[in-house]
XYZ file of N, CA, C and O in Angstrom:
676
model
N 53.570 237.211 291.749
C 52.715 237.344 292.916
C 51.593 236.311 292.870
O 50.540 236.509 293.443
N 51.841 235.217 292.188
C 50.853 234.153 292.034
C 50.428 233.564 293.369
O 49.286 233.172 293.555
N 51.342 233.516 294.325
C 51.043 232.893 295.616
C 50.739 233.916 296.702
O 51.001 233.670 297.867
N 50.199 235.064 296.328
C 49.877 236.105 297.306
C 48.910 235.556 298.357
O 47.979 234.831 298.034
N 49.133 235.922 299.616
C 48.300 235.383 300.709
C 46.987 236.130 300.899
O 46.391 236.059 301.961
N 46.505 236.814 299.863
C 45.294 237.631 300.004
C 44.111 236.800 300.497
O 43.390 237.218 301.407
N 43.891 235.616 299.922
C 42.754 234.780 300.345
C 42.865 234.428 301.827
O 41.853 234.390 302.537
N 44.061 234.177 302.305
C 44.249 233.867 303.720
C 43.936 235.051 304.614
O 43.263 234.912 305.641
N 44.394 236.240 304.212
C 44.121 237.427 305.022
C 42.646 237.821 304.962
O 42.085 238.283 305.954
N 41.998 237.628 303.813
C 40.556 237.892 303.722
C 39.801 236.907 304.617
O 38.882 237.300 305.350
N 40.185 235.642 304.583
C 39.568 234.638 305.459
C 39.736 235.040 306.916
O 38.779 234.982 307.701
N 40.944 235.458 307.287
C 41.204 235.880 308.669
C 40.308 237.051 309.053
O 39.701 237.051 310.137
N 40.197 238.036 308.174
C 39.385 239.219 308.478
C 37.908 238.863 308.613
O 37.239 239.311 309.556
N 37.399 238.050 307.695
C 35.979 237.662 307.741
C 35.675 236.879 309.013
O 34.668 237.141 309.699
N 36.535 235.929 309.363
C 36.284 235.119 310.569
C 36.459 235.940 311.837
O 35.709 235.758 312.804
N 37.415 236.844 311.851
C 37.571 237.745 312.992
C 36.294 238.567 313.196
O 35.760 238.665 314.307
N 35.793 239.158 312.114
C 34.577 239.976 312.205
C 33.363 239.131 312.598
O 32.541 239.568 313.414
N 33.250 237.934 312.035
C 32.136 237.042 312.391
C 32.203 236.659 313.866
O 31.170 236.614 314.563
N 33.402 236.400 314.352
C 33.575 236.047 315.765
C 33.147 237.197 316.665
O 32.343 237.010 317.588
N 33.664 238.376 316.396
C 33.340 239.520 317.244
C 31.855 239.876 317.151
O 31.223 240.171 318.169
N 31.288 239.823 315.947
C 29.854 240.135 315.780
C 28.982 239.118 316.513
O 27.983 239.496 317.147
N 29.351 237.839 316.452
C 28.546 236.816 317.140
C 28.620 236.994 318.652
O 27.620 236.819 319.352
N 29.764 237.372 319.160
C 29.903 237.590 320.608
C 29.077 238.793 321.051
O 28.419 238.754 322.092
N 29.074 239.850 320.241
C 28.265 241.027 320.557
C 26.778 240.667 320.498
O 25.994 241.067 321.367
N 26.391 239.912 319.479
C 24.981 239.511 319.339
C 24.517 238.695 320.539
O 23.398 238.878 321.035
N 25.372 237.798 321.009
C 24.990 236.938 322.136
C 25.014 237.712 323.452
O 24.062 237.642 324.224
N 26.081 238.464 323.709
C 26.207 239.125 325.010
C 25.356 240.382 325.127
O 24.739 240.619 326.165
N 25.306 241.189 324.066
C 24.536 242.435 324.120
C 23.118 242.247 323.573
O 22.146 242.608 324.231
N 23.022 241.674 322.379
C 21.721 241.512 321.734
C 20.794 240.583 322.491
O 19.626 240.895 322.722
N 21.295 239.424 322.876
C 20.477 238.442 323.600
C 20.623 238.552 325.113
O 19.998 237.799 325.857
N 21.470 239.454 325.565
C 21.701 239.685 326.995
C 22.204 238.444 327.734
O 21.886 238.242 328.905
N 22.948 237.597 327.037
C 23.573 236.438 327.687
C 24.980 236.857 328.091
O 25.948 236.602 327.397
N 25.077 237.530 329.223
C 26.360 238.081 329.639
C 26.663 237.836 331.113
O 27.479 238.506 331.703
N 25.981 236.858 331.685
C 26.244 236.431 333.059
C 26.447 234.931 333.051
O 25.914 234.227 332.189
N 27.177 234.434 334.016
C 27.516 233.017 334.041
C 26.308 232.099 334.083
O 26.377 230.968 333.645
N 25.183 232.548 334.565
C 23.999 231.688 334.622
C 23.107 231.855 333.392
O 22.109 231.147 333.259
N 23.445 232.768 332.501
C 22.604 233.055 331.341
C 22.691 231.935 330.309
O 23.779 231.483 329.948
N 21.507 231.497 329.854
C 21.450 230.409 328.878
C 20.157 230.512 328.080
O 19.129 230.927 328.606
N 20.237 230.161 326.806
C 19.047 230.131 325.957
C 19.061 228.829 325.160
O 20.011 228.539 324.451
N 17.980 228.054 325.284
C 17.864 226.792 324.551
C 17.436 227.118 323.124
O 16.434 227.789 322.907
N 18.217 226.630 322.156
C 17.917 226.865 320.744
C 17.278 225.619 320.139
O 16.256 225.698 319.465
N 17.893 224.475 320.347
C 17.369 223.178 319.891
C 17.603 222.180 321.021
O 18.282 222.496 322.000
N 17.091 220.956 320.887
C 17.357 219.962 321.936
C 18.845 219.615 322.084
O 19.236 219.033 323.082
N 19.671 220.002 321.111
C 21.095 219.660 321.191
C 22.024 220.871 321.116
O 23.244 220.720 321.071
N 21.477 222.074 321.111
C 22.319 223.271 321.023
C 21.728 224.390 321.857
O 20.572 224.764 321.688
N 22.544 224.924 322.770
C 22.163 226.060 323.602
C 23.162 227.183 323.402
O 24.318 226.939 323.036
N 22.722 228.377 323.694
C 23.633 229.508 323.833
C 23.797 229.720 325.326
O 22.807 229.846 326.056
N 25.049 229.718 325.765
C 25.317 229.813 327.201
C 26.583 230.620 327.398
O 27.618 230.315 326.818
N 26.520 231.662 328.208
C 27.678 232.516 328.436
C 28.693 231.808 329.327
O 28.356 231.303 330.394
N 29.939 231.777 328.843
C 31.050 231.253 329.637
C 32.223 232.221 329.494
O 32.591 232.589 328.378
N 32.783 232.634 330.613
C 33.997 233.456 330.615
C 35.175 232.500 330.726
O 35.454 231.965 331.796
N 35.848 232.266 329.608
C 36.946 231.299 329.550
C 38.262 231.989 329.876
O 38.787 232.752 329.068
N 38.795 231.690 331.049
C 40.050 232.296 331.487
C 41.274 231.491 331.075
O 42.399 231.902 331.325
N 41.051 230.345 330.451
C 42.165 229.506 330.022
C 42.283 229.488 328.511
O 41.759 230.361 327.818
N 42.978 228.486 328.015
C 43.051 228.283 326.571
C 42.434 226.932 326.278
O 41.709 226.392 327.099
N 42.732 226.358 325.166
C 42.145 225.079 324.737
C 42.007 224.076 325.868
O 42.951 223.842 326.612
N 40.817 223.502 325.952
C 40.498 222.464 326.937
C 40.714 222.926 328.372
O 40.972 222.129 329.263
N 40.606 224.231 328.600
C 40.744 224.766 329.947
C 42.165 224.763 330.478
O 42.385 224.959 331.669
N 43.142 224.561 329.614
C 44.535 224.561 330.047
C 45.028 225.986 330.285
O 44.480 226.937 329.758
N 46.103 226.120 331.041
C 46.739 227.412 331.327
C 45.735 228.458 331.791
O 45.599 229.530 331.230
N 45.021 228.133 332.839
C 44.018 229.038 333.397
C 44.708 230.305 333.894
O 45.633 230.242 334.691
N 44.265 231.456 333.421
C 44.870 232.742 333.770
C 44.203 233.312 335.018
O 43.229 234.059 334.929
N 44.733 232.959 336.173
C 44.167 233.420 337.440
C 44.662 234.801 337.834
O 44.060 235.458 338.671
N 45.776 235.234 337.246
C 46.357 236.522 337.608
C 46.472 237.398 336.370
O 46.419 236.923 335.235
N 46.673 238.674 336.604
C 46.875 239.601 335.502
C 48.136 239.255 334.717
O 48.166 239.375 333.493
N 49.169 238.809 335.415
C 50.409 238.410 334.746
C 50.154 237.245 333.802
O 50.615 237.250 332.655
N 49.397 236.261 334.265
C 49.087 235.103 333.417
C 48.217 235.519 332.236
O 48.386 235.029 331.126
N 47.278 236.418 332.471
C 46.430 236.931 331.385
C 47.290 237.507 330.268
O 47.126 237.179 329.099
N 48.218 238.394 330.627
C 49.052 239.038 329.609
C 50.062 238.072 329.012
O 50.449 238.224 327.846
N 50.463 237.074 329.783
C 51.339 236.030 329.219
C 50.588 235.248 328.140
O 51.163 234.918 327.088
N 49.301 234.962 328.368
C 48.493 234.282 327.351
C 48.308 235.165 326.121
O 48.336 234.685 324.987
N 48.099 236.464 326.332
C 47.989 237.398 325.201
C 49.287 237.381 324.404
O 49.276 237.296 323.170
N 50.421 237.437 325.094
C 51.717 237.426 324.407
C 51.946 236.116 323.661
O 52.402 236.114 322.509
N 51.613 235.001 324.308
C 51.817 233.691 323.682
C 50.933 233.536 322.440
O 51.420 233.148 321.374
N 49.654 233.859 322.556
C 48.770 233.715 321.398
C 49.101 234.755 320.333
O 48.953 234.493 319.143
N 49.581 235.920 320.758
C 50.030 236.927 319.790
C 51.232 236.428 318.995
O 51.298 236.604 317.772
N 52.177 235.783 319.677
C 53.348 235.226 318.988
C 52.932 234.125 318.007
O 53.457 234.040 316.885
N 51.980 233.307 318.428
C 51.477 232.257 317.531
C 50.808 232.888 316.317
O 51.006 232.445 315.177
N 50.007 233.940 316.532
C 49.334 234.620 315.421
C 50.352 235.204 314.441
O 50.177 235.100 313.223
N 51.411 235.797 314.953
C 52.461 236.337 314.075
C 53.113 235.209 313.280
O 53.324 235.327 312.067
N 53.419 234.100 313.943
C 54.029 232.957 313.247
C 53.105 232.425 312.154
O 53.558 232.098 311.046
N 51.803 232.342 312.443
C 50.833 231.864 311.452
C 50.777 232.836 310.273
O 50.737 232.420 309.113
N 50.776 234.133 310.542
C 50.736 235.137 309.466
C 51.980 235.040 308.587
O 51.883 235.105 307.354
N 53.135 234.862 309.195
C 54.370 234.716 308.417
C 54.311 233.444 307.582
O 54.645 233.454 306.386
N 53.880 232.345 308.194
C 53.740 231.076 307.462
C 52.811 231.274 306.268
O 53.090 230.810 305.161
N 51.699 231.985 306.507
C 50.719 232.187 305.447
C 51.334 232.956 304.270
O 51.029 232.658 303.119
N 52.211 233.914 304.546
C 52.820 234.677 303.453
C 53.799 233.828 302.652
O 54.101 234.150 301.510
N 54.286 232.762 303.240
C 55.269 231.893 302.569
C 54.664 230.612 302.013
O 55.331 229.880 301.301
N 53.407 230.327 302.362
C 52.763 229.081 301.960
C 52.356 229.145 300.486
O 51.619 230.035 300.089
N 52.805 228.184 299.666
C 52.471 228.219 298.239
C 51.067 227.701 297.917
O 50.504 228.059 296.884
N 50.478 226.908 298.798
C 49.188 226.283 298.492
C 48.038 227.155 298.986
O 47.962 227.513 300.163
N 47.112 227.474 298.086
C 45.991 228.361 298.410
C 45.098 227.776 299.513
O 44.674 228.493 300.416
N 44.785 226.488 299.451
C 43.938 225.871 300.478
C 44.603 225.966 301.852
O 43.930 226.239 302.857
N 45.893 225.770 301.902
C 46.604 225.894 303.173
C 46.627 227.341 303.657
O 46.518 227.605 304.856
N 46.745 228.297 302.735
C 46.705 229.718 303.127
C 45.336 230.068 303.719
O 45.254 230.811 304.698
N 44.277 229.526 303.151
C 42.934 229.784 303.686
C 42.784 229.142 305.066
O 42.232 229.749 305.989
N 43.283 227.931 305.237
C 43.244 227.271 306.551
C 44.041 228.076 307.572
O 43.595 228.268 308.712
N 45.202 228.562 307.168
C 46.008 229.410 308.063
C 45.272 230.715 308.371
O 45.345 231.222 309.496
N 44.542 231.245 307.387
C 43.735 232.439 307.626
C 42.652 232.190 308.665
O 42.365 233.056 309.497
N 42.049 231.005 308.634
C 41.039 230.654 309.644
C 41.673 230.626 311.037
O 41.093 231.136 312.007
N 42.848 230.050 311.122
C 43.555 229.992 312.414
C 43.897 231.404 312.885
O 43.680 231.755 314.050
N 44.406 232.222 311.969
C 44.777 233.595 312.320
C 43.561 234.409 312.760
O 43.603 235.084 313.791
N 42.470 234.343 312.006
C 41.265 235.087 312.376
C 40.726 234.667 313.733
O 40.328 235.515 314.550
N 40.732 233.360 314.000
C 40.282 232.871 315.296
C 41.182 233.320 316.433
O 40.704 233.749 317.490
N 42.476 233.239 316.200
C 43.425 233.661 317.238
C 43.243 235.145 317.553
O 43.215 235.540 318.727
N 43.091 235.964 316.523
C 42.909 237.405 316.747
C 41.607 237.699 317.486
O 41.569 238.567 318.368
N 40.538 236.969 317.157
C 39.276 237.160 317.857
C 39.397 236.867 319.346
O 38.888 237.623 320.186
N 40.084 235.791 319.683
C 40.250 235.441 321.095
C 41.233 236.373 321.800
O 41.061 236.678 322.985
N 42.245 236.860 321.077
C 43.182 237.824 321.665
C 42.443 239.106 322.041
O 42.635 239.653 323.133
N 41.607 239.599 321.143
C 40.852 240.833 321.419
C 40.001 240.658 322.682
O 39.967 241.550 323.541
N 39.332 239.523 322.818
C 38.539 239.269 324.026
C 39.405 239.315 325.281
O 39.047 239.953 326.272
N 40.522 238.629 325.225
C 41.376 238.553 326.416
C 41.918 239.936 326.792
O 42.013 240.272 327.965
N 42.234 240.755 325.784
C 42.703 242.114 326.060
C 41.565 242.956 326.642
O 41.755 243.661 327.634
N 40.385 242.883 326.047
C 39.247 243.705 326.484
C 38.678 243.292 327.830
O 38.364 244.142 328.669
N 38.494 241.976 328.021
C 37.742 241.499 329.191
C 38.591 240.745 330.215
O 38.146 240.535 331.332
N 39.737 240.243 329.800
C 40.528 239.396 330.680
C 40.184 237.930 330.520
O 40.755 237.075 331.189
N 39.247 237.621 329.648
C 38.819 236.251 329.370
C 38.284 236.210 327.939
O 38.045 237.252 327.319
N 38.068 235.002 327.438
C 37.479 234.813 326.117
C 36.000 234.486 326.305
O 35.638 233.666 327.150
N 35.146 235.133 325.521
C 33.706 234.888 325.569
C 33.393 233.626 324.758
O 33.630 233.581 323.553
N 32.901 232.603 325.424
C 32.428 231.383 324.770
C 30.923 231.307 324.962
O 30.395 231.755 325.989
N 30.221 230.716 323.983
C 28.760 230.712 324.090
C 28.075 229.534 323.404
O 26.905 229.280 323.653
N 28.724 228.822 322.525
C 28.076 227.746 321.774
C 28.202 226.438 322.565
O 29.300 225.976 322.832
N 27.070 225.878 322.920
C 27.034 224.666 323.748
C 26.340 223.551 322.970
O 25.111 223.461 322.961
N 27.122 222.713 322.319
C 26.615 221.572 321.562
C 26.576 220.366 322.487
O 27.583 220.039 323.127
N 25.416 219.717 322.573
C 25.290 218.590 323.499
C 24.250 217.605 322.977
O 23.393 217.937 322.150
N 24.343 216.406 323.451
C 23.388 215.343 323.120
C 22.948 214.745 324.452
O 23.647 213.909 325.009
N 21.841 215.242 324.953
C 21.445 214.879 326.309
C 22.425 215.508 327.277
O 22.726 216.692 327.199
N 22.968 214.691 328.168
C 23.974 215.190 329.105
C 25.390 215.089 328.558
O 26.334 215.561 329.180
N 25.541 214.449 327.403
C 26.875 214.268 326.817
C 27.253 215.488 326.002
O 26.543 215.901 325.093
N 28.370 216.091 326.355
C 28.883 217.266 325.664
C 30.233 216.901 325.044
O 31.228 216.855 325.751
N 30.244 216.647 323.723
C 31.498 216.247 323.079
C 32.520 217.376 323.014
O 33.704 217.128 322.795
N 32.078 218.611 323.199
C 32.971 219.768 323.153
C 32.718 220.631 324.371
O 31.623 220.637 324.919
N 33.734 221.388 324.758
C 33.502 222.433 325.740
C 32.702 223.534 325.051
O 32.614 223.588 323.830
N 32.124 224.433 325.822
C 31.437 225.575 325.235
C 32.485 226.362 324.440
O 33.603 226.568 324.906
N 32.120 226.776 323.219
C 33.105 227.386 322.316
C 32.513 228.611 321.632
O 31.398 229.033 321.933
N 33.274 229.197 320.719
C 32.830 230.368 319.969
C 33.259 230.226 318.509
O 33.864 229.217 318.125
N 32.960 231.217 317.691
C 33.313 231.173 316.269
C 34.832 231.086 316.094
O 35.323 230.348 315.243
N 35.576 231.821 316.900
C 37.039 231.794 316.803
C 37.577 230.387 317.064
O 38.452 229.907 316.332
N 37.065 229.738 318.094
C 37.510 228.375 318.414
C 37.208 227.423 317.261
O 38.034 226.581 316.900
N 36.012 227.559 316.689
C 35.627 226.694 315.559
C 36.541 226.959 314.363
O 36.975 226.016 313.684
N 36.862 228.220 314.095
C 37.743 228.563 312.972
C 39.132 227.969 313.163
O 39.708 227.393 312.234
N 39.660 228.092 314.369
C 40.995 227.539 314.664
C 40.972 226.027 314.482
O 41.848 225.455 313.833
N 39.968 225.375 315.040
C 39.865 223.916 314.951
C 39.755 223.454 313.504
O 40.466 222.536 313.078
N 38.872 224.084 312.737
C 38.714 223.686 311.339
C 39.974 223.975 310.525
O 40.359 223.169 309.671
N 40.625 225.093 310.782
C 41.871 225.404 310.085
C 42.943 224.364 310.351
O 43.620 223.894 309.430
N 43.101 223.985 311.610
C 44.093 222.959 311.963
C 43.727 221.620 311.326
O 44.595 220.921 310.791
N 42.438 221.255 311.357
C 42.016 219.989 310.743
C 42.291 219.965 309.243
O 42.758 218.954 308.713
N 42.020 221.065 308.556
C 42.300 221.129 307.118
C 43.800 220.949 306.864
O 44.209 220.188 305.982
N 44.616 221.627 307.640
C 46.075 221.484 307.470
C 46.519 220.043 307.717
O 47.329 219.500 306.972
N 45.977 219.417 308.761
C 46.348 218.034 309.069
C 45.901 217.071 307.978
O 46.671 216.215 307.540
N 44.664 217.202 307.536
C 44.146 216.309 306.489
C 44.959 216.479 305.214
O 45.371 215.500 304.585
N 45.210 217.727 304.853
C 45.991 217.970 303.629
C 47.410 217.422 303.774
O 47.951 216.841 302.843
N 48.013 217.596 304.927
C 49.394 217.129 305.125
C 49.472 215.606 305.144
O 50.424 215.026 304.616
N 48.481 214.959 305.733
C 48.541 213.506 305.904
C 47.923 212.717 304.759
O 48.369 211.610 304.463
N 46.903 213.272 304.111
C 46.154 212.482 303.139
C 46.160 213.030 301.711
O 45.817 212.298 300.784
N 46.488 214.269 301.523
C 46.309 214.870 300.206
C 47.585 215.509 299.674
O 47.545 216.600 299.122
N 48.674 214.852 299.845
C 49.936 215.421 299.365
C 49.916 215.536 297.852
O 49.441 214.649 297.156
N 50.424 216.638 297.356
C 50.527 216.829 295.911
C 51.489 215.815 295.321
O 52.507 215.478 295.921
N 51.202 215.365 294.129
C 52.098 214.435 293.437
C 53.465 215.076 293.233
O 54.480 214.407 293.307
N 53.495 216.394 293.019
C 54.775 217.094 292.866
C 55.624 216.938 294.132
O 56.810 216.728 294.058
N 54.975 217.076 295.297
C 55.703 216.974 296.543
C 56.288 215.575 296.721
O 57.418 215.428 297.152
N 55.509 214.565 296.428
C 55.964 213.189 296.599
C 57.096 212.887 295.630
O 58.121 212.315 296.003
N 56.952 213.301 294.368
C 57.995 212.988 293.402
C 59.273 213.775 293.664
O 60.364 213.307 293.355
N 59.185 214.963 294.247
C 60.397 215.725 294.531
C 61.168 215.128 295.721
O 62.365 215.315 295.812
N 60.468 214.410 296.608
C 61.152 213.777 297.724
C 61.919 212.553 297.264
O 62.955 212.232 297.814
N 61.381 211.863 296.276
C 62.023 210.649 295.791
C 62.151 210.773 294.255
O 61.206 210.510 293.538
N 63.328 211.156 293.776
C 63.480 211.402 292.343
C 63.298 210.120 291.505
O 63.107 210.206 290.325
N 63.320 208.947 292.117
C 63.166 207.690 291.384
C 61.718 207.210 291.337
O 61.447 206.143 290.798
N 60.801 207.999 291.911
C 59.383 207.580 291.939
C 58.714 207.791 290.600
O 59.038 208.611 289.831
């Protein structure tokens, strides 16, 4: 049981809880729960309520109840695939990255089931330039998890992996 996915599932649980707690803190605690609600934190970071009816980059906007549940089903299927991958992944760092993706996906699924949209609130900007759409902890977890997987896959291959592909290396 050396490769148990416990670290990945713990990561998923912690990020899921952090995502949900941050959304509650912003919407209930700070009362930022209307589309015009905004609080300036620093010159480059605001808290701003956004009801995101789509997925990444505003794609697949769920205008109908059918589309809403189709997005829940699609992201649910992705979450199941990530969880299965995590149970089979031998590398601990990759399991943790997959856990970040899973925790983020579950956080956004819960929002879509509860509200019909995902609660976004983090607005990073530099003057009028916004390098990111308004996002949440779940979005950040998914993004960082994917980036870790990509960096590890492209730049940090284990020597064992390389030598097993080419027995003459």
